[in-house]
């Protein structure tokens, strides 16, 4: 207590921040594990493994080189497809969004395609690209690029007319208006899009690997489903959740930083003169 | 507002001498699809003159301003600024919008310096100039703030400083104080008048406020309901510098009355109320 009281203001602030932002999430995670554990004990069934059984199975699987290769395959394809979906979606969306004619042409089409459950389109990827990482990665890219495109295009359409007119009145050309006005204006939306796109891309990849993966976590998951090894399935779900959690936290942090830097914010209390 | 001989000799090349036509718009017509916004408008603005345009909502005032600013191309008619036919936005025309159009990710200093950045002026030079102008509009101590940390009136002062940084010879103001409260509006109007007089710039000022137009202007143009045409022109021979009590002068009161009489009929028409 004394030590805490004597701690530097920055340490106290940091402690408060961790407690304030991460505290509730940690409590929910702890409660979820406790409920899972209690449920498994009460059910006492082979189809509901306990958390410790699941973790032991996961450790066993991670000891196998083929499983580790699958994990690395998934991560490699995920990084490639996510980065390409984020960059292509954001750039093409923003470029198109600032052009009213092309927005009117492309956006209804993109929305129409986006309403189709993407998994129903996977056979097309499978037929043209075959089994393996190429079709899985392409489908993951497709799952992520469309939401990113729509978010960036809508954000670019929403750039205030007054800002664009200001740039035009200063004779800022089409190429320079992008870095000077459009990019900074769409950055907060794109940052939120990066976080959402990650989830869609990862989902698309796991689903694709279940259908057409020659390796990867999706394929491993399906193998364990076929063998009805519930504790292994649960262990892989935990692994997938952990793999998703780290980028999610990083992207959430990035989104907050970008929103603070570029987004319109309400005035802090007492800051307005 | 009056220029001395010394002022005239120091006037930048290409700028019109005082009294010469600085802006000359002839037969300007503009339609948006089936909607006729402007119907054959003639407008003449002399160098150093402050001209206000009042008219009912939707009568094409802002369209006229954007045409003079080179942001829109008229369907018919010609616009000349500084003796040259207008072919797009000019370097020495500055526009102040109703919304301050401050860029939220930039500091106040960087917002003011934005036009010089667009003109590729070196960073050190443009920041020094922006800092100087922030002093002129009384915001020197807020240079490092962001727009959301300022009040509406302060943001408009940022917009005015930004407009002045290129030392324009023509300022186009589109209801720049429309969103401000009455007291701030009056103070801002006098502030604008002071800096404009220092620059000897011509001003085309769009406003909904008749009193504001009379208080600030050398001439007031009254526009009709859509399609906008110039219905009346009121020349104001009121003493300068203007002050709040200028509006109490009999000539000012008569001008307000004359503008309102013309405008009331047009405003009723634009609202669909029988004349």
GROMACS .gro file of N, CA and C in nm, chain B residues 164-252:
model
  267
  437UNK      N    1  -0.609   3.489  -4.559
  437UNK     CA    2  -0.524   3.606  -4.579
  437UNK      C    3  -0.378   3.570  -4.605
  438UNK      N    4  -0.341   3.446  -4.578
  438UNK     CA    5  -0.199   3.413  -4.580
  438UNK      C    6  -0.137   3.425  -4.720
  439UNK      N    7  -0.221   3.413  -4.823
  439UNK     CA    8  -0.166   3.425  -4.959
  439UNK      C    9  -0.171   3.571  -5.008
  440UNK      N   10  -0.206   3.662  -4.917
  440UNK     CA   11  -0.221   3.804  -4.951
  440UNK      C   12  -0.311   3.822  -5.074
  441UNK      N   13  -0.435   3.777  -5.063
  441UNK     CA   14  -0.524   3.780  -5.179
  441UNK      C   15  -0.565   3.923  -5.215
  442UNK      N   16  -0.597   3.943  -5.342
  442UNK     CA   17  -0.653   4.072  -5.381
  442UNK      C   18  -0.805   4.062  -5.395
  443UNK      N   19  -0.857   3.939  -5.383
  443UNK     CA   20  -1.001   3.918  -5.388
  443UNK      C   21  -1.039   3.814  -5.283
  444UNK      N   22  -1.130   3.853  -5.193
  444UNK     CA   23  -1.176   3.759  -5.090
  444UNK      C   24  -1.323   3.730  -5.115
  445UNK      N   25  -1.356   3.603  -5.123
  445UNK     CA   26  -1.495   3.562  -5.142
  445UNK      C   27  -1.540   3.495  -5.013
  446UNK      N   28  -1.640   3.552  -4.950
  446UNK     CA   29  -1.684   3.501  -4.819
  446UNK      C   30  -1.828   3.452  -4.832
  447UNK      N   31  -1.847   3.322  -4.806
  447UNK     CA   32  -1.978   3.261  -4.820
  447UNK      C   33  -2.042   3.242  -4.683
  448UNK      N   34  -2.119   3.340  -4.641
  448UNK     CA   35  -2.182   3.340  -4.508
  448UNK      C   36  -2.084   3.294  -4.401
  449UNK      N   37  -1.970   3.362  -4.389
  449UNK     CA   38  -1.866   3.311  -4.300
  449UNK      C   39  -1.904   3.314  -4.152
  450UNK      N   40  -2.002   3.399  -4.117
  450UNK     CA   41  -2.037   3.409  -3.975
  450UNK      C   42  -2.177   3.352  -3.949
  451UNK      N   43  -2.227   3.278  -4.045
  451UNK     CA   44  -2.364   3.227  -4.037
  451UNK      C   45  -2.391   3.140  -3.917
  452UNK      N   46  -2.288   3.067  -3.872
  452UNK     CA   47  -2.310   2.972  -3.763
  452UNK      C   48  -2.274   3.031  -3.627
  453UNK      N   49  -2.243   3.160  -3.623
  453UNK     CA   50  -2.196   3.219  -3.497
  453UNK      C   51  -2.308   3.292  -3.424
  454UNK      N   52  -2.290   3.309  -3.294
  454UNK     CA   53  -2.389   3.386  -3.218
  454UNK      C   54  -2.374   3.535  -3.251
  455UNK      N   55  -2.475   3.614  -3.215
  455UNK     CA   56  -2.484   3.753  -3.258
  455UNK      C   57  -2.362   3.836  -3.217
  456UNK      N   58  -2.320   3.822  -3.090
  456UNK     CA   59  -2.208   3.905  -3.042
  456UNK      C   60  -2.080   3.869  -3.118
  457UNK      N   61  -2.054   3.739  -3.129
  457UNK     CA   62  -1.932   3.694  -3.197
  457UNK      C   63  -1.936   3.738  -3.343
  458UNK      N   64  -2.053   3.731  -3.400
  458UNK     CA   65  -2.073   3.767  -3.539
  458UNK      C   66  -2.034   3.913  -3.565
  459UNK      N   67  -2.079   4.001  -3.476
  459UNK     CA   68  -2.048   4.144  -3.493
  459UNK      C   69  -1.899   4.169  -3.477
  460UNK      N   70  -1.841   4.107  -3.373
  460UNK     CA   71  -1.698   4.125  -3.350
  460UNK      C   72  -1.616   4.072  -3.467
  461UNK      N   73  -1.657   3.956  -3.518
  461UNK     CA   74  -1.585   3.894  -3.630
  461UNK      C   75  -1.596   3.980  -3.755
  462UNK      N   76  -1.715   4.040  -3.774
  462UNK     CA   77  -1.736   4.124  -3.892
  462UNK      C   78  -1.639   4.242  -3.891
  463UNK      N   79  -1.626   4.307  -3.774
  463UNK     CA   80  -1.533   4.420  -3.766
  463UNK      C   81  -1.388   4.375  -3.783
  464UNK      N   82  -1.360   4.256  -3.730
  464UNK     CA   83  -1.224   4.202  -3.744
  464UNK      C   84  -1.192   4.178  -3.892
  465UNK      N   85  -1.289   4.123  -3.963
  465UNK     CA   86  -1.269   4.099  -4.107
  465UNK      C   87  -1.249   4.231  -4.180
  466UNK      N   88  -1.332   4.328  -4.145
  466UNK     CA   89  -1.323   4.458  -4.209
  466UNK      C   90  -1.185   4.520  -4.189
  467UNK      N   91  -1.133   4.508  -4.068
  467UNK     CA   92  -1.002   4.567  -4.037
  467UNK      C   93  -0.891   4.503  -4.121
  468UNK      N   94  -0.891   4.370  -4.128
  468UNK     CA   95  -0.781   4.305  -4.202
  468UNK      C   96  -0.797   4.324  -4.353
  469UNK      N   97  -0.920   4.331  -4.400
  469UNK     CA   98  -0.944   4.352  -4.543
  469UNK      C   99  -0.897   4.492  -4.583
  470UNK      N  100  -0.924   4.589  -4.496
  470UNK     CA  101  -0.880   4.726  -4.526
  470UNK      C  102  -0.729   4.736  -4.529
  471UNK      N  103  -0.663   4.660  -4.442
  471UNK     CA  104  -0.515   4.660  -4.442
  471UNK      C  105  -0.461   4.605  -4.573
  472UNK      N  106  -0.532   4.505  -4.629
  472UNK     CA  107  -0.485   4.441  -4.753
  472UNK      C  108  -0.530   4.514  -4.878
  473UNK      N  109  -0.628   4.605  -4.865
  473UNK     CA  110  -0.692   4.670  -4.980
  473UNK      C  111  -0.750   4.568  -5.077
  474UNK      N  112  -0.801   4.459  -5.023
  474UNK     CA  113  -0.857   4.354  -5.110
  474UNK      C  114  -1.003   4.386  -5.142
  475UNK      N  115  -1.049   4.334  -5.255
  475UNK     CA  116  -1.192   4.343  -5.288
  475UNK      C  117  -1.261   4.225  -5.218
  476UNK      N  118  -1.384   4.250  -5.177
  476UNK     CA  119  -1.456   4.142  -5.105
  476UNK      C  120  -1.595   4.123  -5.165
  477UNK      N  121  -1.627   3.998  -5.194
  477UNK     CA  122  -1.764   3.962  -5.230
  477UNK      C  123  -1.817   3.880  -5.113
  478UNK      N  124  -1.917   3.933  -5.045
  478UNK     CA  125  -1.960   3.880  -4.916
  478UNK      C  126  -2.104   3.833  -4.926
  479UNK      N  127  -2.124   3.704  -4.909
  479UNK     CA  128  -2.260   3.649  -4.913
  479UNK      C  129  -2.312   3.644  -4.770
  480UNK      N  130  -2.430   3.694  -4.748
  480UNK     CA  131  -2.486   3.690  -4.612
  480UNK      C  132  -2.638   3.685  -4.616
  481UNK      N  133  -2.694   3.635  -4.506
  481UNK     CA  134  -2.840   3.638  -4.490
  481UNK      C  135  -2.882   3.758  -4.406
  482UNK      N  136  -2.782   3.823  -4.344
  482UNK     CA  137  -2.813   3.931  -4.251
  482UNK      C  138  -2.809   4.066  -4.322
  483UNK      N  139  -2.923   4.132  -4.326
  483UNK     CA  140  -2.931   4.263  -4.393
  483UNK      C  141  -2.846   4.365  -4.317
  484UNK      N  142  -2.855   4.363  -4.184
  484UNK     CA  143  -2.779   4.457  -4.102
  484UNK      C  144  -2.628   4.439  -4.126
  485UNK      N  145  -2.586   4.314  -4.129
  485UNK     CA  146  -2.443   4.284  -4.150
  485UNK      C  147  -2.398   4.338  -4.286
  486UNK      N  148  -2.483   4.319  -4.387
  486UNK     CA  149  -2.449   4.366  -4.521
  486UNK      C  150  -2.434   4.518  -4.523
  487UNK      N  151  -2.528   4.588  -4.458
  487UNK     CA  152  -2.524   4.735  -4.457
  487UNK      C  153  -2.405   4.784  -4.376
  488UNK      N  154  -2.379   4.718  -4.266
  488UNK     CA  155  -2.271   4.760  -4.176
  488UNK      C  156  -2.134   4.753  -4.244
  489UNK      N  157  -2.115   4.652  -4.327
  489UNK     CA  158  -1.981   4.626  -4.379
  489UNK      C  159  -1.955   4.682  -4.518
  490UNK      N  160  -2.060   4.697  -4.598
  490UNK     CA  161  -2.039   4.706  -4.743
  490UNK      C  162  -2.032   4.847  -4.798
  491UNK      N  163  -1.974   4.856  -4.918
  491UNK     CA  164  -1.982   4.976  -5.000
  491UNK      C  165  -2.109   4.970  -5.086
  492UNK      N  166  -2.143   4.846  -5.123
  492UNK     CA  167  -2.264   4.825  -5.204
  492UNK      C  168  -2.330   4.696  -5.160
  493UNK      N  169  -2.461   4.690  -5.170
  493UNK     CA  170  -2.534   4.567  -5.142
  493UNK      C  171  -2.615   4.529  -5.265
  494UNK      N  172  -2.603   4.404  -5.306
  494UNK     CA  173  -2.684   4.355  -5.419
  494UNK      C  174  -2.792   4.264  -5.363
  495UNK      N  175  -2.914   4.285  -5.408
  495UNK     CA  176  -3.025   4.203  -5.361
  495UNK      C  177  -3.065   4.109  -5.474
  496UNK      N  178  -3.066   3.980  -5.441
  496UNK     CA  179  -3.100   3.881  -5.545
  496UNK      C  180  -3.245   3.836  -5.533
  497UNK      N  181  -3.299   3.794  -5.646
  497UNK     CA  182  -3.437   3.743  -5.650
  497UNK      C  183  -3.438   3.596  -5.608
  498UNK      N  184  -3.559   3.545  -5.586
  498UNK     CA  185  -3.572   3.400  -5.563
  498UNK      C  186  -3.531   3.328  -5.691
  499UNK      N  187  -3.505   3.195  -5.680
  499UNK     CA  188  -3.455   3.118  -5.793
  499UNK      C  189  -3.545   3.131  -5.916
  500UNK      N  190  -3.489   3.144  -6.034
  500UNK     CA  191  -3.347   3.160  -6.066
  500UNK      C  192  -3.295   3.299  -6.028
  501UNK      N  193  -3.182   3.300  -5.959
  501UNK     CA  194  -3.130   3.423  -5.902
  501UNK      C  195  -3.092   3.528  -6.006
  502UNK      N  196  -3.141   3.649  -5.986
  502UNK     CA  197  -3.101   3.764  -6.067
  502UNK      C  198  -3.077   3.880  -5.970
  503UNK      N  199  -3.003   3.980  -6.015
  503UNK     CA  200  -2.983   4.097  -5.928
  503UNK      C  201  -3.104   4.187  -5.943
  504UNK      N  202  -3.178   4.205  -5.834
  504UNK     CA  203  -3.300   4.286  -5.838
  504UNK      C  204  -3.274   4.431  -5.805
  505UNK      N  205  -3.182   4.453  -5.711
  505UNK     CA  206  -3.160   4.590  -5.665
  505UNK      C  207  -3.014   4.607  -5.625
  506UNK      N  208  -2.968   4.728  -5.636
  506UNK     CA  209  -2.830   4.760  -5.597
  506UNK      C  210  -2.835   4.883  -5.508
  507UNK      N  211  -2.782   4.870  -5.389
  507UNK     CA  212  -2.787   4.983  -5.294
  507UNK      C  213  -2.643   5.029  -5.269
  508UNK      N  214  -2.615   5.152  -5.306
  508UNK     CA  215  -2.482   5.208  -5.281
  508UNK      C  216  -2.485   5.275  -5.144
  509UNK      N  217  -2.389   5.238  -5.059
  509UNK     CA  218  -2.388   5.288  -4.922
  509UNK      C  219  -2.277   5.390  -4.903
  510UNK      N  220  -2.318   5.512  -4.889
  510UNK     CA  221  -2.218   5.618  -4.871
  510UNK      C  222  -2.208   5.649  -4.722
  511UNK      N  223  -2.169   5.549  -4.647
  511UNK     CA  224  -2.162   5.564  -4.502
  511UNK      C  225  -2.017   5.589  -4.460
  512UNK      N  226  -1.996   5.667  -4.354
  512UNK     CA  227  -1.857   5.697  -4.316
  512UNK      C  228  -1.779   5.573  -4.270
  513UNK      N  229  -1.650   5.577  -4.296
  513UNK     CA  230  -1.560   5.472  -4.247
  513UNK      C  231  -1.460   5.537  -4.151
  514UNK      N  232  -1.408   5.467  -4.054
  514UNK     CA  233  -1.435   5.326  -4.025
  514UNK      C  234  -1.576   5.306  -3.970
  515UNK      N  235  -1.630   5.190  -4.005
  515UNK     CA  236  -1.765   5.158  -3.960
  515UNK      C  237  -1.762   5.116  -3.813
  516UNK      N  238  -1.872   5.144  -3.745
  516UNK     CA  239  -1.885   5.101  -3.605
  516UNK      C  240  -2.028   5.053  -3.585
  517UNK      N  241  -2.055   4.997  -3.467
  517UNK     CA  242  -2.189   4.943  -3.444
  517UNK      C  243  -2.295   5.051  -3.459
  518UNK      N  244  -2.260   5.176  -3.419
  518UNK     CA  245  -2.361   5.283  -3.427
  518UNK      C  246  -2.381   5.333  -3.571
  519UNK      N  247  -2.304   5.279  -3.666
  519UNK     CA  248  -2.326   5.315  -3.807
  519UNK      C  249  -2.469   5.279  -3.847
  520UNK      N  250  -2.518   5.170  -3.791
  520UNK     CA  251  -2.653   5.124  -3.828
  520UNK      C  252  -2.762   5.221  -3.779
  521UNK      N  253  -2.725   5.309  -3.684
  521UNK     CA  254  -2.823   5.405  -3.631
  521UNK      C  255  -2.837   5.527  -3.721
  522UNK      N  256  -2.746   5.540  -3.820
  522UNK     CA  257  -2.754   5.655  -3.911
  522UNK      C  258  -2.879   5.643  -3.998
  523UNK      N  259  -2.943   5.757  -4.030
  523UNK     CA  260  -3.067   5.751  -4.111
  523UNK      C  261  -3.044   5.682  -4.246
  524UNK      N  262  -2.925   5.705  -4.310
  524UNK     CA  263  -2.899   5.643  -4.441
  524UNK      C  264  -2.894   5.490  -4.428
  525UNK      N  265  -2.834   5.445  -4.317
  525UNK     CA  266  -2.822   5.300  -4.296
  525UNK      C  267  -2.961   5.242  -4.272
   0.00000   0.00000   0.00000
